[in-house]
mmCIF file of C-alpha atoms in Angstrom:
data_model
loop_
_atom_site.group_PDB
_atom_site.id
_atom_site.type_symbol
_atom_site.label_atom_id
_atom_site.label_comp_id
_atom_site.label_asym_id
_atom_site.label_seq_id
_atom_site.Cartn_x
_atom_site.Cartn_y
_atom_site.Cartn_z
ATOM 1 C CA UNK A 1 -1.682 -232.564 42.437
ATOM 2 C CA UNK A 2 -4.765 -231.781 44.787
ATOM 3 C CA UNK A 3 -5.518 -227.996 44.551
ATOM 4 C CA UNK A 4 -7.977 -226.101 46.780
ATOM 5 C CA UNK A 5 -9.715 -222.943 46.213
ATOM 6 C CA UNK A 6 -11.582 -221.249 49.140
ATOM 7 C CA UNK A 7 -14.202 -218.724 47.900
ATOM 8 C CA UNK A 8 -14.755 -216.026 50.957
ATOM 9 C CA UNK A 9 -18.176 -214.802 48.974
ATOM 10 C CA UNK A 10 -21.002 -212.423 50.001
ATOM 11 C CA UNK A 11 -23.328 -215.752 50.972
ATOM 12 C CA UNK A 12 -20.917 -218.746 51.361
ATOM 13 C CA UNK A 13 -17.631 -219.382 52.052
ATOM 14 C CA UNK A 14 -16.948 -222.332 50.035
ATOM 15 C CA UNK A 15 -14.094 -224.607 49.948
ATOM 16 C CA UNK A 16 -13.562 -226.796 46.997
ATOM 17 C CA UNK A 17 -11.029 -229.086 46.154
ATOM 18 C CA UNK A 18 -9.905 -230.390 42.913
ATOM 19 C CA UNK A 19 -7.316 -233.037 41.356
ATOM 20 C CA UNK A 20 -5.342 -231.404 38.630
ATOM 21 C CA UNK A 21 -2.669 -230.832 36.965
ATOM 22 C CA UNK A 22 -1.544 -228.898 33.799
ATOM 23 C CA UNK A 23 -3.014 -229.850 30.352
ATOM 24 C CA UNK A 24 -5.867 -231.858 31.827
ATOM 25 C CA UNK A 25 -9.366 -230.795 33.312
ATOM 26 C CA UNK A 26 -10.104 -230.465 36.943
ATOM 27 C CA UNK A 27 -12.116 -232.819 38.388
ATOM 28 C CA UNK A 28 -13.850 -232.138 42.144
ATOM 29 C CA UNK A 29 -12.679 -234.308 44.832
ATOM 30 C CA UNK A 30 -14.571 -232.509 47.731
ATOM 31 C CA UNK A 31 -16.520 -229.646 48.750
ATOM 32 C CA UNK A 32 -16.871 -228.047 51.721
ATOM 33 C CA UNK A 33 -19.085 -224.647 52.306
ATOM 34 C CA UNK A 34 -20.921 -222.893 55.023
ATOM 35 C CA UNK A 35 -23.488 -220.050 54.262
ATOM 36 C CA UNK A 36 -22.042 -217.208 56.274
ATOM 37 C CA UNK A 37 -24.309 -214.211 54.759
ATOM 38 C CA UNK A 38 -21.226 -211.804 55.113
ATOM 39 C CA UNK A 39 -22.536 -208.641 53.220
ATOM 40 C CA UNK A 40 -25.491 -208.882 55.951
ATOM 41 C CA UNK A 41 -23.034 -208.692 59.060
ATOM 42 C CA UNK A 42 -22.279 -204.929 58.444
ATOM 43 C CA UNK A 43 -23.314 -202.018 60.625
ATOM 44 C CA UNK A 44 -24.600 -198.471 59.003
ATOM 45 C CA UNK A 45 -20.913 -197.680 58.117
ATOM 46 C CA UNK A 46 -20.507 -200.655 55.794
ATOM 47 C CA UNK A 47 -18.065 -202.158 57.780
ATOM 48 C CA UNK A 48 -18.150 -205.712 58.980
ATOM 49 C CA UNK A 49 -19.427 -206.128 62.721
ATOM 50 C CA UNK A 50 -16.956 -208.049 64.861
ATOM 51 C CA UNK A 51 -18.769 -211.197 65.265
ATOM 52 C CA UNK A 52 -18.547 -210.909 61.810
ATOM 53 C CA UNK A 53 -14.894 -211.036 61.764
ATOM 54 C CA UNK A 54 -14.543 -213.623 64.324
ATOM 55 C CA UNK A 55 -17.221 -215.829 62.344
ATOM 56 C CA UNK A 56 -15.088 -215.542 59.260
ATOM 57 C CA UNK A 57 -12.191 -216.293 61.035
ATOM 58 C CA UNK A 58 -13.429 -219.698 62.592
ATOM 59 C CA UNK A 59 -15.042 -220.816 59.184
ATOM 60 C CA UNK A 60 -11.822 -220.107 57.457
ATOM 61 C CA UNK A 61 -9.472 -222.062 59.952
ATOM 62 C CA UNK A 62 -12.005 -224.881 59.403
ATOM 63 C CA UNK A 63 -11.646 -224.944 56.160
ATOM 64 C CA UNK A 64 -8.128 -224.829 56.170
ATOM 65 C CA UNK A 65 -7.978 -227.822 58.653
ATOM 66 C CA UNK A 66 -10.176 -229.677 56.161
ATOM 67 C CA UNK A 67 -8.159 -229.030 53.175
ATOM 68 C CA UNK A 68 -5.178 -230.390 54.965
ATOM 69 C CA UNK A 69 -6.809 -233.462 56.206
ATOM 70 C CA UNK A 70 -8.251 -234.165 52.402
ATOM 71 C CA UNK A 71 -4.606 -233.876 51.272
ATOM 72 C CA UNK A 72 -4.419 -230.176 49.375
ATOM 73 C CA UNK A 73 -0.878 -229.705 48.382
ATOM 74 C CA UNK A 74 -1.826 -225.856 47.892
ATOM 75 C CA UNK A 75 -4.891 -223.321 48.599
ATOM 76 C CA UNK A 76 -6.108 -220.590 46.898
ATOM 77 C CA UNK A 77 -8.091 -218.086 49.051
ATOM 78 C CA UNK A 78 -9.605 -215.093 47.528
ATOM 79 C CA UNK A 79 -12.601 -212.812 48.424
ATOM 80 C CA UNK A 80 -15.076 -211.125 46.570
ATOM 81 C CA UNK A 81 -17.609 -208.280 47.089
ATOM 82 C CA UNK A 82 -18.384 -208.499 50.511
ATOM 83 C CA UNK A 83 -14.640 -207.804 51.764
ATOM 84 C CA UNK A 84 -13.591 -205.834 48.845
ATOM 85 C CA UNK A 85 -16.623 -203.394 49.728
ATOM 86 C CA UNK A 86 -16.449 -203.453 53.218
ATOM 87 C CA UNK A 87 -15.398 -200.140 55.106
ATOM 88 C CA UNK A 88 -13.104 -202.258 57.379
ATOM 89 C CA UNK A 89 -12.075 -204.815 54.624
ATOM 90 C CA UNK A 90 -7.604 -203.979 55.352
ATOM 91 C CA UNK A 91 -8.824 -204.887 59.250
ATOM 92 C CA UNK A 92 -10.753 -208.157 58.180
ATOM 93 C CA UNK A 93 -7.841 -209.204 55.900
ATOM 94 C CA UNK A 94 -5.237 -208.782 58.279
ATOM 95 C CA UNK A 95 -7.589 -210.089 61.228
ATOM 96 C CA UNK A 96 -7.928 -213.664 58.914
ATOM 97 C CA UNK A 97 -4.442 -213.552 58.325
ATOM 98 C CA UNK A 98 -3.252 -213.330 61.873
ATOM 99 C CA UNK A 99 -5.813 -215.731 63.185
ATOM 100 C CA UNK A 100 -5.855 -218.370 60.271
ATOM 101 C CA UNK A 101 -2.475 -217.688 58.275
ATOM 102 C CA UNK A 102 -4.651 -217.368 55.109
ATOM 103 C CA UNK A 103 -3.821 -214.638 52.875
ATOM 104 C CA UNK A 104 -6.976 -213.508 51.025
ATOM 105 C CA UNK A 105 -6.408 -212.312 47.820
ATOM 106 C CA UNK A 106 -9.219 -209.529 47.166
ATOM 107 C CA UNK A 107 -10.158 -210.140 43.287
ATOM 108 C CA UNK A 108 -11.991 -206.685 41.955
ATOM 109 C CA UNK A 109 -15.037 -207.300 39.826
ATOM 110 C CA UNK A 110 -13.577 -206.963 36.318
ATOM 111 C CA UNK A 111 -11.405 -209.944 37.659
ATOM 112 C CA UNK A 112 -14.215 -212.137 38.901
ATOM 113 C CA UNK A 113 -15.869 -211.444 35.403
ATOM 114 C CA UNK A 114 -12.645 -212.408 33.607
ATOM 115 C CA UNK A 115 -11.891 -215.543 35.529
ATOM 116 C CA UNK A 116 -15.669 -216.743 35.132
ATOM 117 C CA UNK A 117 -15.272 -216.028 31.667
ATOM 118 C CA UNK A 118 -12.019 -218.214 31.357
ATOM 119 C CA UNK A 119 -13.908 -221.062 33.021
ATOM 120 C CA UNK A 120 -16.760 -220.949 30.469
ATOM 121 C CA UNK A 121 -14.560 -220.685 27.620
ATOM 122 C CA UNK A 122 -12.755 -223.575 28.344
ATOM 123 C CA UNK A 123 -15.883 -225.561 29.100
ATOM 124 C CA UNK A 124 -17.582 -225.024 26.213
ATOM 125 C CA UNK A 125 -14.397 -224.503 23.885
ATOM 126 C CA UNK A 126 -13.867 -222.374 20.610
ATOM 127 C CA UNK A 127 -16.788 -223.547 18.991
ATOM 128 C CA UNK A 128 -18.829 -221.548 21.020
ATOM 129 C CA UNK A 129 -17.873 -218.437 19.307
ATOM 130 C CA UNK A 130 -18.457 -214.862 20.946
ATOM 131 C CA UNK A 131 -19.380 -215.579 24.350
ATOM 132 C CA UNK A 132 -21.825 -213.499 26.562
ATOM 133 C CA UNK A 133 -21.336 -214.553 29.758
ATOM 134 C CA UNK A 134 -23.747 -213.373 32.791
ATOM 135 C CA UNK A 135 -23.098 -214.132 36.781
ATOM 136 C CA UNK A 136 -25.179 -213.322 39.680
ATOM 137 C CA UNK A 137 -23.277 -213.317 43.085
ATOM 138 C CA UNK A 138 -24.601 -212.289 46.377
ATOM 139 C CA UNK A 139 -23.075 -209.000 45.931
ATOM 140 C CA UNK A 140 -22.386 -208.229 42.369
ATOM 141 C CA UNK A 141 -23.732 -209.033 39.055
ATOM 142 C CA UNK A 142 -20.639 -209.908 36.215
ATOM 143 C CA UNK A 143 -20.650 -209.402 32.792
ATOM 144 C CA UNK A 144 -18.361 -210.378 30.231
ATOM 145 C CA UNK A 145 -18.107 -210.795 26.201
ATOM 146 C CA UNK A 146 -15.386 -211.993 23.915
ATOM 147 C CA UNK A 147 -14.341 -213.992 21.462
ATOM 148 C CA UNK A 148 -10.992 -215.089 23.007
ATOM 149 C CA UNK A 149 -10.155 -216.749 26.275
ATOM 150 C CA UNK A 150 -10.036 -213.513 27.549
ATOM 151 C CA UNK A 151 -12.937 -211.171 27.473
ATOM 152 C CA UNK A 152 -13.170 -207.775 25.409
ATOM 153 C CA UNK A 153 -15.616 -206.209 27.781
ATOM 154 C CA UNK A 154 -15.691 -206.801 31.719
ATOM 155 C CA UNK A 155 -18.513 -205.362 33.940
ATOM 156 C CA UNK A 156 -19.218 -205.656 37.611
ATOM 157 C CA UNK A 157 -22.321 -204.013 39.163
ATOM 158 C CA UNK A 158 -23.777 -203.745 42.542
ATOM 159 C CA UNK A 159 -26.770 -205.756 41.724
ATOM 160 C CA UNK A 160 -26.332 -209.271 43.552
ATOM 161 C CA UNK A 161 -29.151 -211.260 44.922
ATOM 162 C CA UNK A 162 -28.405 -211.086 48.444
ATOM 163 C CA UNK A 163 -27.312 -207.220 48.513
ATOM 164 C CA UNK A 164 -30.372 -206.250 47.015
ATOM 165 C CA UNK A 165 -32.589 -208.463 49.179
ATOM 166 C CA UNK A 166 -30.968 -206.872 52.157
ATOM 167 C CA UNK A 167 -30.731 -203.338 50.965
ATOM 168 C CA UNK A 168 -34.401 -202.809 49.024
ATOM 169 C CA UNK A 169 -36.884 -205.635 49.817
ATOM 170 C CA UNK A 170 -38.038 -205.667 53.099
ATOM 171 C CA UNK A 171 -41.557 -207.054 52.986
ATOM 172 C CA UNK A 172 -42.037 -211.170 52.898
ATOM 173 C CA UNK A 173 -43.287 -211.136 49.950
ATOM 174 C CA UNK A 174 -42.421 -207.392 49.319
ATOM 175 C CA UNK A 175 -44.968 -205.124 48.205
ATOM 176 C CA UNK A 176 -45.635 -203.968 44.441
ATOM 177 C CA UNK A 177 -43.799 -200.593 45.179
ATOM 178 C CA UNK A 178 -40.815 -201.999 46.426
ATOM 179 C CA UNK A 179 -40.781 -204.241 43.657
ATOM 180 C CA UNK A 180 -41.202 -201.790 40.879
ATOM 181 C CA UNK A 181 -38.508 -199.566 42.889
ATOM 182 C CA UNK A 182 -36.155 -202.539 42.468
ATOM 183 C CA UNK A 183 -36.637 -203.394 39.102
ATOM 184 C CA UNK A 184 -36.349 -199.374 37.889
ATOM 185 C CA UNK A 185 -32.988 -199.657 39.502
ATOM 186 C CA UNK A 186 -31.786 -202.603 38.442
ATOM 187 C CA UNK A 187 -32.485 -201.752 34.970
ATOM 188 C CA UNK A 188 -30.990 -198.839 34.933
ATOM 189 C CA UNK A 189 -27.706 -199.891 36.275
ATOM 190 C CA UNK A 190 -27.414 -202.681 33.478
ATOM 191 C CA UNK A 191 -28.515 -200.427 30.781
ATOM 192 C CA UNK A 192 -25.006 -198.358 31.537
ATOM 193 C CA UNK A 193 -23.121 -201.074 30.254
ATOM 194 C CA UNK A 194 -25.424 -201.956 27.336
ATOM 195 C CA UNK A 195 -23.540 -200.041 24.706
ATOM 196 C CA UNK A 196 -20.200 -201.407 26.068
ATOM 197 C CA UNK A 197 -21.397 -204.856 25.164
ATOM 198 C CA UNK A 198 -22.802 -204.052 21.871
ATOM 199 C CA UNK A 199 -19.771 -202.758 20.210
ATOM 200 C CA UNK A 200 -18.074 -206.004 20.709
ATOM 201 C CA UNK A 201 -20.658 -207.761 18.338
ATOM 202 C CA UNK A 202 -23.517 -210.000 18.983
ATOM 203 C CA UNK A 203 -22.707 -213.044 20.955
ATOM 204 C CA UNK A 204 -23.028 -216.749 19.287
ATOM 205 C CA UNK A 205 -23.935 -217.931 22.780
ATOM 206 C CA UNK A 206 -24.798 -216.719 25.904
ATOM 207 C CA UNK A 207 -24.221 -218.405 28.739
ATOM 208 C CA UNK A 208 -25.130 -217.947 32.537
ATOM 209 C CA UNK A 209 -23.213 -219.294 35.765
ATOM 210 C CA UNK A 210 -23.858 -218.867 39.622
ATOM 211 C CA UNK A 211 -26.295 -220.732 42.050
ATOM 212 C CA UNK A 212 -29.072 -218.090 41.495
ATOM 213 C CA UNK A 213 -28.883 -219.040 37.576
ATOM 214 C CA UNK A 214 -29.118 -222.563 38.427
ATOM 215 C CA UNK A 215 -31.893 -222.524 41.081
ATOM 216 C CA UNK A 216 -33.992 -220.107 37.998
ATOM 217 C CA UNK A 217 -33.252 -222.785 35.741
ATOM 218 C CA UNK A 218 -34.117 -225.269 38.109
ATOM 219 C CA UNK A 219 -37.573 -223.773 38.904
ATOM 220 C CA UNK A 220 -38.265 -223.413 35.315
ATOM 221 C CA UNK A 221 -37.974 -227.167 34.147
ATOM 222 C CA UNK A 222 -34.082 -227.715 33.808
ATOM 223 C CA UNK A 223 -32.590 -230.997 34.944
ATOM 224 C CA UNK A 224 -32.167 -231.505 38.578
ATOM 225 C CA UNK A 225 -28.288 -231.665 40.043
ATOM 226 C CA UNK A 226 -28.862 -235.576 40.367
ATOM 227 C CA UNK A 227 -28.604 -236.064 36.352
ATOM 228 C CA UNK A 228 -25.006 -235.048 36.393
ATOM 229 C CA UNK A 229 -22.376 -232.431 35.478
ATOM 230 C CA UNK A 230 -22.800 -232.935 32.118
ATOM 231 C CA UNK A 231 -26.819 -232.883 31.459
ATOM 232 C CA UNK A 232 -27.515 -229.873 29.496
ATOM 233 C CA UNK A 233 -29.480 -227.157 31.279
ATOM 234 C CA UNK A 234 -30.529 -224.033 29.816
ATOM 235 C CA UNK A 235 -32.979 -220.922 30.923
ATOM 236 C CA UNK A 236 -35.083 -219.346 28.554
ATOM 237 C CA UNK A 237 -36.015 -215.716 28.982
ATOM 238 C CA UNK A 238 -40.216 -216.121 28.787
ATOM 239 C CA UNK A 239 -39.900 -218.937 31.590
ATOM 240 C CA UNK A 240 -38.107 -216.065 33.519
ATOM 241 C CA UNK A 241 -40.582 -213.408 32.712
ATOM 242 C CA UNK A 242 -43.554 -215.827 33.801
ATOM 243 C CA UNK A 243 -41.632 -216.567 37.144
ATOM 244 C CA UNK A 244 -40.808 -212.796 38.408
ATOM 245 C CA UNK A 245 -44.590 -212.298 39.320
ATOM 246 C CA UNK A 246 -44.989 -215.548 40.734
ATOM 247 C CA UNK A 247 -41.749 -215.180 42.767
ATOM 248 C CA UNK A 248 -42.915 -211.895 44.068
ATOM 249 C CA UNK A 249 -46.023 -213.355 45.304
ATOM 250 C CA UNK A 250 -44.405 -215.853 47.370
ATOM 251 C CA UNK A 251 -43.116 -215.792 51.059
ATOM 252 C CA UNK A 252 -39.472 -216.737 51.810
ATOM 253 C CA UNK A 253 -40.862 -220.375 53.219
ATOM 254 C CA UNK A 254 -42.714 -220.860 49.949
ATOM 255 C CA UNK A 255 -40.087 -220.488 47.919
ATOM 256 C CA UNK A 256 -37.983 -222.350 49.929
ATOM 257 C CA UNK A 257 -40.467 -225.323 48.817
ATOM 258 C CA UNK A 258 -39.593 -224.642 45.065
ATOM 259 C CA UNK A 259 -37.659 -227.789 43.534
ATOM 260 C CA UNK A 260 -33.569 -226.756 43.641
ATOM 261 C CA UNK A 261 -34.272 -223.697 46.044
ATOM 262 C CA UNK A 262 -32.273 -224.090 49.244
ATOM 263 C CA UNK A 263 -33.553 -222.468 52.471
ATOM 264 C CA UNK A 264 -30.640 -220.472 52.781
ATOM 265 C CA UNK A 265 -30.999 -219.052 49.453
ATOM 266 C CA UNK A 266 -34.985 -218.628 49.418
ATOM 267 C CA UNK A 267 -35.236 -215.132 50.420
ATOM 268 C CA UNK A 268 -32.844 -213.828 47.703
ATOM 269 C CA UNK A 269 -34.062 -215.523 44.640
ATOM 270 C CA UNK A 270 -36.462 -212.817 43.892
ATOM 271 C CA UNK A 271 -34.014 -210.405 43.523
ATOM 272 C CA UNK A 272 -32.202 -212.721 41.516
ATOM 273 C CA UNK A 273 -34.823 -213.254 39.074
ATOM 274 C CA UNK A 274 -35.689 -209.463 38.576
ATOM 275 C CA UNK A 275 -31.686 -209.138 37.799
ATOM 276 C CA UNK A 276 -31.531 -212.056 35.365
ATOM 277 C CA UNK A 277 -34.986 -210.815 33.831
ATOM 278 C CA UNK A 278 -33.714 -207.576 33.274
ATOM 279 C CA UNK A 279 -30.320 -208.441 31.734
ATOM 280 C CA UNK A 280 -32.121 -210.914 29.562
ATOM 281 C CA UNK A 281 -34.116 -208.235 28.272
ATOM 282 C CA UNK A 282 -31.859 -205.628 27.841
ATOM 283 C CA UNK A 283 -29.069 -207.930 26.180
ATOM 284 C CA UNK A 284 -31.762 -209.242 23.767
ATOM 285 C CA UNK A 285 -31.282 -212.645 25.213
ATOM 286 C CA UNK A 286 -34.048 -215.543 24.442
ATOM 287 C CA UNK A 287 -32.035 -218.273 25.905
ATOM 288 C CA UNK A 288 -28.995 -219.034 27.894
ATOM 289 C CA UNK A 289 -26.821 -222.350 28.625
ATOM 290 C CA UNK A 290 -25.901 -222.772 31.866
ATOM 291 C CA UNK A 291 -22.091 -223.645 32.638
ATOM 292 C CA UNK A 292 -21.631 -225.883 35.747
ATOM 293 C CA UNK A 293 -17.879 -223.956 36.226
ATOM 294 C CA UNK A 294 -17.411 -220.438 37.255
ATOM 295 C CA UNK A 295 -15.577 -218.258 39.111
ATOM 296 C CA UNK A 296 -13.658 -221.029 41.571
ATOM 297 C CA UNK A 297 -12.869 -223.114 38.678
ATOM 298 C CA UNK A 298 -11.730 -219.883 36.702
ATOM 299 C CA UNK A 299 -9.167 -219.405 39.716
ATOM 300 C CA UNK A 300 -7.636 -223.044 39.403
ATOM 301 C CA UNK A 301 -7.516 -222.816 35.640
ATOM 302 C CA UNK A 302 -5.211 -219.757 36.323
ATOM 303 C CA UNK A 303 -3.156 -221.459 38.417
ATOM 304 C CA UNK A 304 -2.847 -224.256 36.249
ATOM 305 C CA UNK A 305 -1.596 -222.527 33.312
ATOM 306 C CA UNK A 306 1.285 -221.385 35.564
ATOM 307 C CA UNK A 307 2.445 -224.859 35.892
ATOM 308 C CA UNK A 308 4.782 -226.326 33.181
ATOM 309 C CA UNK A 309 3.920 -229.809 31.823
#
């Protein structure tokens, strides 16, 4: 069957269509995405502005038509931190439902971590042992660790790359004090959960997911996307440490010229690197493997698990 998953994130509204059935791995069939940057379309009270709601409804309606045109039998639609934390989140959900007929499921932060962990576990298998999974989204950082298909510890922290850039980095490039304050804040937030993760036991493998980590791995020398889904890719802590000050001296336009960095994500790459560097340091990570599956695939896998073979 062809399933669609619509991910309304802080940066992007992403429709992914997969051909899947119980007992088989999902095969990507079509991808459609729009960079909406919903988390930045807010007022001083944290409510998504009317123009942002209108734009979201248009994008969701278009994605629904695309899914129908491509033969999707079912569409799973969800929203993450941008809608979850909006002061008018319920109003946004009601308007999307009224205008498009799409019922967005708002995923709590721990559920994001859990579903991403599920996708990573299925990708790497049981032989990977205890996994520590890190995912930097637009609005939040998800952390999960465990030995089974579901994690023993799940954390969701307000450390998304888009959120931090919008709230804490005003200069282009930012000044040294701005960067220092960001670094201090990020490390303080991550440090709160270090003991909970440590109590579970040292991971056998550290895995990273998300666009931010893919871009950081790419500029540090990982294989480009042209080499395919199965090319092994990783990111080393020492490369991150070297790249943070380099990114801090670049303007957004200069970062957009780096390999694998899209123009729409270039502004937030520095904040993402600060979060990644802090997480690697505080969790004593020397190297992490990049997983091509993440939250969207986790949502699909959860749905497939409910099907009868």
